[in-house]
Coordinates of C-alpha atoms in Angstrom, one line a residue:
X1 CA 1.1 -80.5 -36.5
X2 CA 4.5 -80.8 -38.1
X3 CA 3.7 -84.3 -39.2
X4 CA 1.2 -82.7 -41.7
X5 CA 3.9 -81.1 -43.8
X6 CA 5.9 -84.3 -43.5
X7 CA 3.1 -86.1 -45.3
X8 CA 3.2 -83.7 -48.2
X9 CA 6.9 -83.7 -48.6
X10 CA 6.9 -87.5 -48.4
X11 CA 5.6 -87.6 -52.0
X12 CA 9.0 -86.5 -53.1
X13 CA 11.2 -88.7 -51.0
X14 CA 9.5 -92.1 -51.0
X15 CA 12.1 -94.9 -51.4
X16 CA 15.0 -92.4 -51.7
X17 CA 18.5 -93.3 -52.7
X18 CA 21.2 -92.8 -50.1
X19 CA 22.6 -89.9 -52.1
X20 CA 19.3 -88.3 -52.5
X21 CA 18.6 -88.6 -48.8
X22 CA 21.4 -86.0 -48.1
X23 CA 19.9 -83.4 -50.3
X24 CA 17.6 -80.7 -48.8
X25 CA 14.0 -80.4 -50.0
X26 CA 13.8 -77.0 -51.5
X27 CA 10.7 -74.8 -51.3
X28 CA 10.7 -71.5 -53.2
X29 CA 8.7 -68.6 -51.9
X30 CA 8.0 -65.5 -54.2
X31 CA 6.7 -62.9 -51.7
X32 CA 6.6 -59.0 -51.6
X33 CA 9.4 -57.9 -49.2
X34 CA 9.6 -54.3 -50.2
X35 CA 7.3 -51.2 -50.4
X36 CA 3.8 -51.0 -48.8
X37 CA 2.9 -54.7 -49.6
X38 CA 5.8 -55.7 -47.3
X39 CA 3.6 -54.9 -44.3
X40 CA 1.9 -58.3 -45.0
X41 CA 4.5 -60.1 -47.1
X42 CA 7.4 -59.9 -44.7
X43 CA 5.6 -61.5 -41.7
X44 CA 4.1 -64.2 -44.0
X45 CA 7.7 -65.2 -45.1
X46 CA 8.8 -65.2 -41.5
X47 CA 5.9 -67.5 -40.5
X48 CA 7.0 -69.9 -43.2
X49 CA 10.6 -69.8 -42.0
X50 CA 9.6 -70.4 -38.5
X51 CA 7.7 -73.6 -39.6
X52 CA 10.8 -74.8 -41.5
X53 CA 13.1 -74.3 -38.6
X54 CA 10.7 -76.1 -36.3
X55 CA 10.4 -79.0 -38.7
X56 CA 14.2 -79.2 -39.2
X57 CA 14.7 -79.2 -35.5
X58 CA 12.6 -82.4 -35.4
X59 CA 14.7 -84.1 -38.0
X60 CA 13.2 -82.8 -41.2
X61 CA 11.3 -85.1 -43.6
X62 CA 12.6 -88.7 -43.6
X63 CA 16.0 -87.5 -42.7
X64 CA 16.1 -84.6 -45.2
X65 CA 16.2 -81.0 -44.2
X66 CA 13.9 -78.4 -45.7
X67 CA 15.4 -75.3 -47.2
X68 CA 13.2 -72.3 -47.8
X69 CA 14.3 -69.8 -50.5
X70 CA 12.4 -66.5 -50.3
X71 CA 12.6 -64.0 -53.1
X72 CA 11.1 -60.5 -53.3
X73 CA 8.2 -60.5 -55.8
X74 CA 7.6 -56.8 -55.3
X75 CA 3.9 -57.5 -55.5
X76 CA 4.2 -57.4 -59.3
X77 CA 2.9 -60.2 -61.5
X78 CA 5.8 -60.0 -64.0
X79 CA 8.4 -60.0 -61.2
X80 CA 6.7 -62.9 -59.5
X81 CA 6.8 -64.9 -62.7
X82 CA 10.5 -64.1 -63.2
X83 CA 11.3 -65.1 -59.7
X84 CA 9.3 -68.3 -59.9
X85 CA 11.0 -69.3 -63.1
X86 CA 14.4 -68.6 -61.5
X87 CA 13.5 -70.6 -58.4
X88 CA 12.4 -73.6 -60.5
X89 CA 15.1 -73.5 -63.3
X90 CA 18.1 -72.3 -61.4
X91 CA 17.5 -73.3 -57.8
X92 CA 15.7 -76.5 -58.7
X93 CA 13.0 -76.1 -56.0
X94 CA 10.6 -78.9 -55.4
X95 CA 7.6 -76.7 -54.4
X96 CA 6.5 -73.1 -54.7
X97 CA 4.7 -71.6 -51.7
X98 CA 3.8 -67.9 -51.9
X99 CA 2.7 -64.8 -53.6
X100 CA 0.5 -62.2 -52.0
X101 CA -1.6 -60.3 -54.5
X102 CA -4.3 -61.6 -56.8
X103 CA -2.3 -60.5 -59.8
X104 CA 0.8 -62.5 -58.7
X105 CA -1.1 -65.7 -57.8
X106 CA -2.7 -66.6 -61.1
X107 CA 0.5 -65.6 -63.0
X108 CA 2.7 -68.0 -60.9
X109 CA 0.0 -70.6 -61.2
X110 CA 0.5 -70.6 -65.0
X111 CA 4.2 -71.2 -64.5
X112 CA 3.6 -74.0 -62.0
X113 CA 1.3 -75.7 -64.5
X114 CA 3.9 -75.3 -67.3
X115 CA 6.8 -76.6 -65.2
X116 CA 4.7 -79.2 -63.4
X117 CA 5.7 -78.0 -59.9
X118 CA 3.2 -77.9 -57.1
X119 CA 2.2 -74.3 -56.1
X120 CA 0.5 -73.5 -52.8
X121 CA -1.0 -70.1 -52.6
X122 CA -1.4 -69.0 -49.0
X123 CA -2.7 -65.5 -49.6
X124 CA -4.2 -64.6 -53.1
X125 CA -8.0 -64.5 -52.8
X126 CA -9.3 -63.9 -56.3
X127 CA -11.8 -66.6 -57.4
X128 CA -10.0 -66.6 -60.7
X129 CA -7.1 -68.6 -59.1
X130 CA -9.1 -71.7 -59.1
X131 CA -11.8 -70.9 -61.7
X132 CA -12.8 -73.6 -64.0
X133 CA -10.9 -72.4 -66.9
X134 CA -7.7 -71.9 -64.8
X135 CA -7.7 -74.8 -62.5
X136 CA -5.0 -77.5 -63.0
X137 CA -3.5 -80.3 -60.9
X138 CA -0.6 -78.3 -59.5
X139 CA -2.3 -75.3 -57.9
X140 CA -3.8 -75.2 -54.3
X141 CA -5.0 -72.4 -52.2
X142 CA -5.1 -71.8 -48.5
X143 CA -6.7 -68.4 -48.1
X144 CA -10.3 -67.4 -48.2
X145 CA -11.7 -66.3 -51.5
X146 CA -13.1 -63.0 -52.8
X147 CA -16.6 -64.5 -52.8
X148 CA -16.4 -65.5 -49.2
X149 CA -14.9 -62.1 -48.2
X150 CA -17.3 -60.0 -50.2
X151 CA -20.4 -61.7 -49.1
X152 CA -19.3 -61.7 -45.5
X153 CA -19.0 -57.9 -45.7
X154 CA -22.3 -57.6 -47.3
X155 CA -23.9 -59.6 -44.5
X156 CA -22.7 -57.0 -42.0
X157 CA -23.5 -53.9 -44.0
X158 CA -27.0 -55.2 -44.7
X159 CA -27.7 -54.7 -41.0
X160 CA -26.7 -51.0 -41.0
X161 CA -29.4 -48.3 -41.2
X162 CA -28.1 -47.1 -44.6
X163 CA -29.1 -47.5 -48.2
X164 CA -26.6 -45.2 -50.1
X165 CA -23.4 -47.2 -50.5
X166 CA -20.1 -46.4 -52.2
X167 CA -17.1 -48.6 -52.9
X168 CA -13.4 -48.0 -53.5
X169 CA -11.0 -50.8 -54.6
X170 CA -7.9 -51.3 -56.6
X171 CA -8.6 -51.9 -60.3
X172 CA -7.3 -55.4 -60.6
X173 CA -8.5 -59.0 -60.0
X174 CA -8.8 -58.9 -56.2
X175 CA -10.4 -55.5 -56.0
X176 CA -12.8 -56.2 -58.9
X177 CA -13.8 -59.7 -57.6
X178 CA -14.4 -58.9 -54.0
X179 CA -16.3 -55.7 -54.8
X180 CA -18.5 -57.7 -57.2
X181 CA -19.2 -60.3 -54.6
X182 CA -20.0 -57.6 -52.0
X183 CA -22.3 -55.6 -54.3
X184 CA -24.2 -58.6 -55.8
X185 CA -24.8 -60.2 -52.4
X186 CA -25.8 -57.0 -50.7
X187 CA -28.4 -56.2 -53.4
X188 CA -29.7 -59.7 -53.0
X189 CA -30.2 -59.5 -49.3
X190 CA -31.1 -55.9 -49.0
X191 CA -32.8 -54.8 -52.3
X192 CA -33.3 -51.2 -51.1
X193 CA -29.6 -50.3 -51.2
X194 CA -28.2 -48.1 -54.0
X195 CA -24.6 -48.1 -55.1
X196 CA -24.1 -44.4 -55.5
X197 CA -20.4 -44.4 -56.5
X198 CA -17.5 -46.7 -57.3
X199 CA -13.9 -45.6 -57.4
X200 CA -11.1 -47.7 -59.0
X201 CA -7.6 -46.4 -58.3
X202 CA -4.8 -48.3 -59.8
X203 CA -3.0 -50.9 -57.7
X204 CA -0.2 -49.0 -55.8
X205 CA -1.9 -45.6 -56.0
X206 CA -0.5 -43.2 -53.4
X207 CA -2.7 -40.1 -53.9
X208 CA -6.3 -40.9 -53.0
X209 CA -7.5 -37.3 -52.6
X210 CA -9.1 -37.1 -56.1
X211 CA -10.9 -40.4 -55.6
X212 CA -12.1 -39.4 -52.0
X213 CA -13.4 -36.0 -53.2
X214 CA -15.2 -37.5 -56.1
X215 CA -16.8 -40.1 -53.9
X216 CA -17.9 -37.8 -51.1
X217 CA -19.5 -35.6 -53.6
X218 CA -22.1 -38.4 -54.1
X219 CA -22.9 -38.2 -50.4
X220 CA -22.7 -41.9 -49.5
X221 CA -24.0 -43.1 -46.2
X222 CA -21.4 -46.0 -46.0
X223 CA -18.3 -47.1 -47.8
X224 CA -16.9 -50.5 -48.7
X225 CA -13.1 -50.6 -49.3
X226 CA -10.7 -53.4 -50.3
X227 CA -7.6 -51.3 -50.3
X228 CA -5.0 -53.3 -48.3
X229 CA -1.7 -53.3 -46.5
X230 CA 0.4 -50.2 -46.5
X231 CA -1.8 -48.8 -49.1
X232 CA -4.7 -48.7 -46.7
X233 CA -2.5 -46.9 -44.2
X234 CA -2.0 -44.1 -46.8
X235 CA -5.7 -44.1 -47.9
X236 CA -7.1 -43.9 -44.4
X237 CA -4.8 -41.1 -43.3
X238 CA -5.9 -39.1 -46.3
X239 CA -9.6 -40.0 -45.8
X240 CA -9.4 -39.1 -42.2
X241 CA -7.8 -35.7 -43.0
X242 CA -10.8 -35.0 -45.3
X243 CA -13.3 -35.9 -42.7
X244 CA -14.6 -39.0 -44.5
X245 CA -15.1 -41.2 -41.5
X246 CA -17.0 -38.5 -39.5
X247 CA -19.1 -37.7 -42.5
X248 CA -20.4 -41.3 -42.8
X249 CA -20.5 -41.8 -39.0
X250 CA -17.8 -44.5 -39.3
X251 CA -20.1 -46.7 -41.4
X252 CA -17.0 -48.0 -43.2
X253 CA -16.0 -51.6 -43.8
X254 CA -12.5 -52.4 -44.9
X255 CA -11.8 -55.9 -46.2
X256 CA -8.4 -56.9 -47.3
X257 CA -7.4 -57.2 -43.6
X258 CA -7.9 -53.5 -42.8
X259 CA -8.0 -54.4 -39.1
X260 CA -4.8 -56.5 -38.7
X261 CA -2.5 -55.8 -35.8
X262 CA 0.1 -54.8 -38.3
X263 CA -2.0 -52.0 -39.6
X264 CA -3.3 -50.7 -36.3
X265 CA 0.1 -50.8 -34.7
X266 CA 1.8 -49.1 -37.6
X267 CA -0.8 -46.2 -37.6
X268 CA -1.2 -45.8 -33.9
X269 CA -3.4 -42.8 -33.1
X270 CA -3.9 -42.2 -36.8
X271 CA -6.1 -45.2 -37.2
X272 CA -9.8 -44.4 -37.7
X273 CA -11.1 -46.2 -34.5
X274 CA -14.7 -47.2 -35.0
X275 CA -14.5 -48.5 -38.6
X276 CA -15.2 -52.2 -39.3
X277 CA -12.4 -54.4 -40.7
X278 CA -11.2 -58.0 -40.9
X279 CA -8.0 -59.7 -39.9
X280 CA -6.4 -63.1 -40.2
X281 CA -5.0 -64.7 -37.0
X282 CA -4.5 -62.3 -34.1
X283 CA -2.4 -62.7 -31.0
X284 CA -5.3 -62.0 -28.6
X285 CA -7.4 -64.8 -29.8
X286 CA -6.2 -67.4 -27.3
X287 CA -9.2 -69.6 -26.6
X288 CA -7.4 -72.9 -27.4
X289 CA -4.2 -74.4 -26.0
X290 CA -2.9 -75.0 -29.5
X291 CA -3.3 -71.3 -30.5
X292 CA -1.8 -70.0 -27.3
X293 CA 1.2 -72.3 -27.9
X294 CA 1.5 -71.1 -31.4
X295 CA 1.3 -67.5 -30.4
X296 CA 3.9 -68.0 -27.7
X297 CA 6.3 -69.6 -30.2
X298 CA 5.7 -66.9 -32.7
X299 CA 6.2 -64.1 -30.2
X300 CA 9.5 -65.6 -29.2
X301 CA 10.6 -66.2 -32.8
X302 CA 9.7 -62.7 -33.9
X303 CA 10.8 -61.1 -30.7
X304 CA 7.6 -59.2 -30.5
X305 CA 5.2 -59.4 -27.5
X306 CA 2.3 -58.7 -29.9
X307 CA 3.2 -60.7 -33.0
X308 CA 2.0 -60.5 -36.6
X309 CA -1.3 -61.9 -37.8
X310 CA 0.1 -62.6 -41.2
X311 CA 2.7 -65.1 -40.1
X312 CA 0.0 -67.7 -39.9
X313 CA -0.5 -67.6 -43.7
X314 CA 3.1 -68.4 -44.4
X315 CA 3.1 -71.1 -41.6
X316 CA -0.1 -72.8 -42.8
X317 CA 1.1 -72.5 -46.4
X318 CA 4.2 -74.6 -45.5
X319 CA 2.1 -76.9 -43.4
X320 CA -0.6 -77.6 -46.0
X321 CA -1.0 -81.2 -46.8
X322 CA -3.6 -83.7 -48.0
X323 CA -4.9 -85.8 -45.2
X324 CA -5.8 -88.5 -47.7
X325 CA -2.1 -89.0 -48.5
X326 CA -2.0 -91.0 -45.2
X327 CA -3.9 -93.7 -46.9
X328 CA -1.3 -94.1 -49.7
X329 CA 1.5 -96.6 -48.9
X330 CA 4.0 -95.2 -51.4
X331 CA 3.0 -91.7 -52.6
X332 CA 4.7 -90.3 -55.6
X333 CA 4.9 -86.8 -57.1
X334 CA 2.4 -87.6 -59.8
X335 CA 0.0 -89.0 -57.1
X336 CA 0.2 -85.8 -55.0
X337 CA -2.4 -83.9 -57.0
X338 CA -5.1 -86.6 -56.5
X339 CA -4.2 -87.0 -52.9
X340 CA -4.5 -83.4 -52.2
X341 CA -8.1 -83.0 -53.1
X342 CA -10.2 -81.6 -50.3
X343 CA -12.6 -84.0 -48.7
X344 CA -15.6 -84.0 -46.3
X345 CA -19.1 -82.6 -46.7
X346 CA -17.8 -79.0 -46.6
X347 CA -15.3 -79.3 -49.4
X348 CA -16.1 -82.2 -51.7
X349 CA -15.9 -80.4 -55.0
X350 CA -14.6 -82.4 -57.9
X351 CA -13.7 -79.3 -60.0
X352 CA -12.1 -77.1 -57.3
X353 CA -9.0 -77.9 -55.2
X354 CA -9.3 -74.6 -53.3
X355 CA -10.3 -76.1 -50.0
X356 CA -12.8 -73.3 -49.7
X357 CA -16.2 -73.6 -48.0
X358 CA -18.0 -71.2 -50.4
X359 CA -21.5 -72.2 -49.1
X360 CA -20.7 -71.0 -45.6
X361 CA -21.1 -67.2 -45.0
X362 CA -19.5 -65.8 -41.8
X363 CA -22.0 -63.8 -39.7
X364 CA -20.5 -61.5 -37.2
X365 CA -21.5 -61.1 -33.6
X366 CA -19.2 -58.7 -31.9
X367 CA -17.9 -59.8 -28.5
X368 CA -18.2 -57.3 -25.7
X369 CA -14.5 -57.2 -24.9
X370 CA -13.7 -55.7 -28.3
X371 CA -11.3 -58.5 -29.2
X372 CA -12.9 -59.4 -32.4
X373 CA -15.9 -61.4 -33.5
X374 CA -17.4 -64.9 -33.3
X375 CA -18.1 -66.1 -36.8
X376 CA -20.7 -68.8 -37.6
X377 CA -20.5 -70.6 -40.9
X378 CA -24.0 -71.2 -42.1
X379 CA -25.5 -73.4 -44.8
X380 CA -27.2 -71.3 -47.5
X381 CA -30.0 -73.8 -48.1
X382 CA -30.9 -74.8 -44.5
X383 CA -29.5 -71.9 -42.4
X384 CA -27.9 -74.4 -40.1
X385 CA -24.7 -73.4 -38.3
X386 CA -21.9 -75.7 -39.5
X387 CA -19.3 -74.5 -37.1
X388 CA -18.1 -71.3 -35.3
X389 CA -14.6 -70.1 -35.6
X390 CA -12.5 -67.2 -34.3
X391 CA -10.2 -66.8 -37.3
X392 CA -10.5 -64.3 -40.2
X393 CA -13.5 -62.8 -38.2
X394 CA -15.0 -59.5 -39.1
X395 CA -15.7 -57.1 -36.3
X396 CA -15.0 -53.7 -34.9
X397 CA -11.4 -52.9 -35.0
X398 CA -9.7 -53.5 -31.5
X399 CA -7.4 -50.5 -32.0
X400 CA -8.0 -49.0 -28.6
X401 CA -6.6 -52.1 -26.9
X402 CA -3.6 -52.3 -29.3
X403 CA -2.8 -48.6 -28.9
X404 CA -2.9 -48.7 -25.1
X405 CA -0.7 -51.8 -25.1
X406 CA 1.8 -50.2 -27.4
X407 CA 1.9 -47.1 -25.3

């Protein structure tokens, strides 16, 4: 798969001068490396670095090494913009790959457009990143979108024997967008539901007790949450202490990767086993030789028997490349944008370079071994299954298995 990234970077080094061939290809990565967001940001940056080291070990790109410059964005849009500008203007990076939050992503996208530097966003999910009024030739996304995630959760909750639903999400782009997608789709497929309460703590909130008490006073039967990362760790501990999960009989679904190995391992026995959550790649999904090989390499690189699920986002972000560029004899930087358009029946959308499959909604079917869920992508119009995947699945959290292994 290393040849994929080679195709992308070849747009910069076609017909290089001898002197240019000696210079490294620089990739700047703004990514949260401190505070609660680092629970996801740090492993994502390590996944990117692992890809770079593997690529360089094979000779780099047309004889040029790749250099990854990672900077702490602190999960703050203003800091991400400052860091991105510095990487472009002072470090002269050729690409930007990074950001984590849906506040950072759109902000850095504007800088990429201004400076005409390709920006690949491997994590931000907000639909606003590639909305019609914000889309430009230099921005590309790798992650799922808030529409996909919110509707996926709605498909699951609609099957629960509940009608009184509450939501709690951070009051910023990701929280607003994913909650909107969840509520709208849930009401569409299960008209009997009522949204009895919605709480909107600020991004980075540490004291959730007032929000929890206000919400539980409305007596919800189920709760949807998009609180993520280390913030979810804090929220769920406080919620558990107040008896929230018992009160709603564990009818709780946490998007924003509330079921990642990082979260469950960091919480141990404090994790509310029995809730629903999602995760990106997980080390125990080893059904294919390619994934087993990746997991083994990642485990060795991170020196962790049970490696991170978030490393895959940094790895894929660095690997991302347009397959159509193979057809171009001499790609140039200005041709990159056109070459990178998604293709195929699932992604041919002239106005959106997000590589999303928004018409496919994951439907969860929990496997008996508790390892996750099989997800089928179905066509909205026909109901036909397009494909089944084992990544970014939604299912009951496998924390019992993780906890026992850790012990």
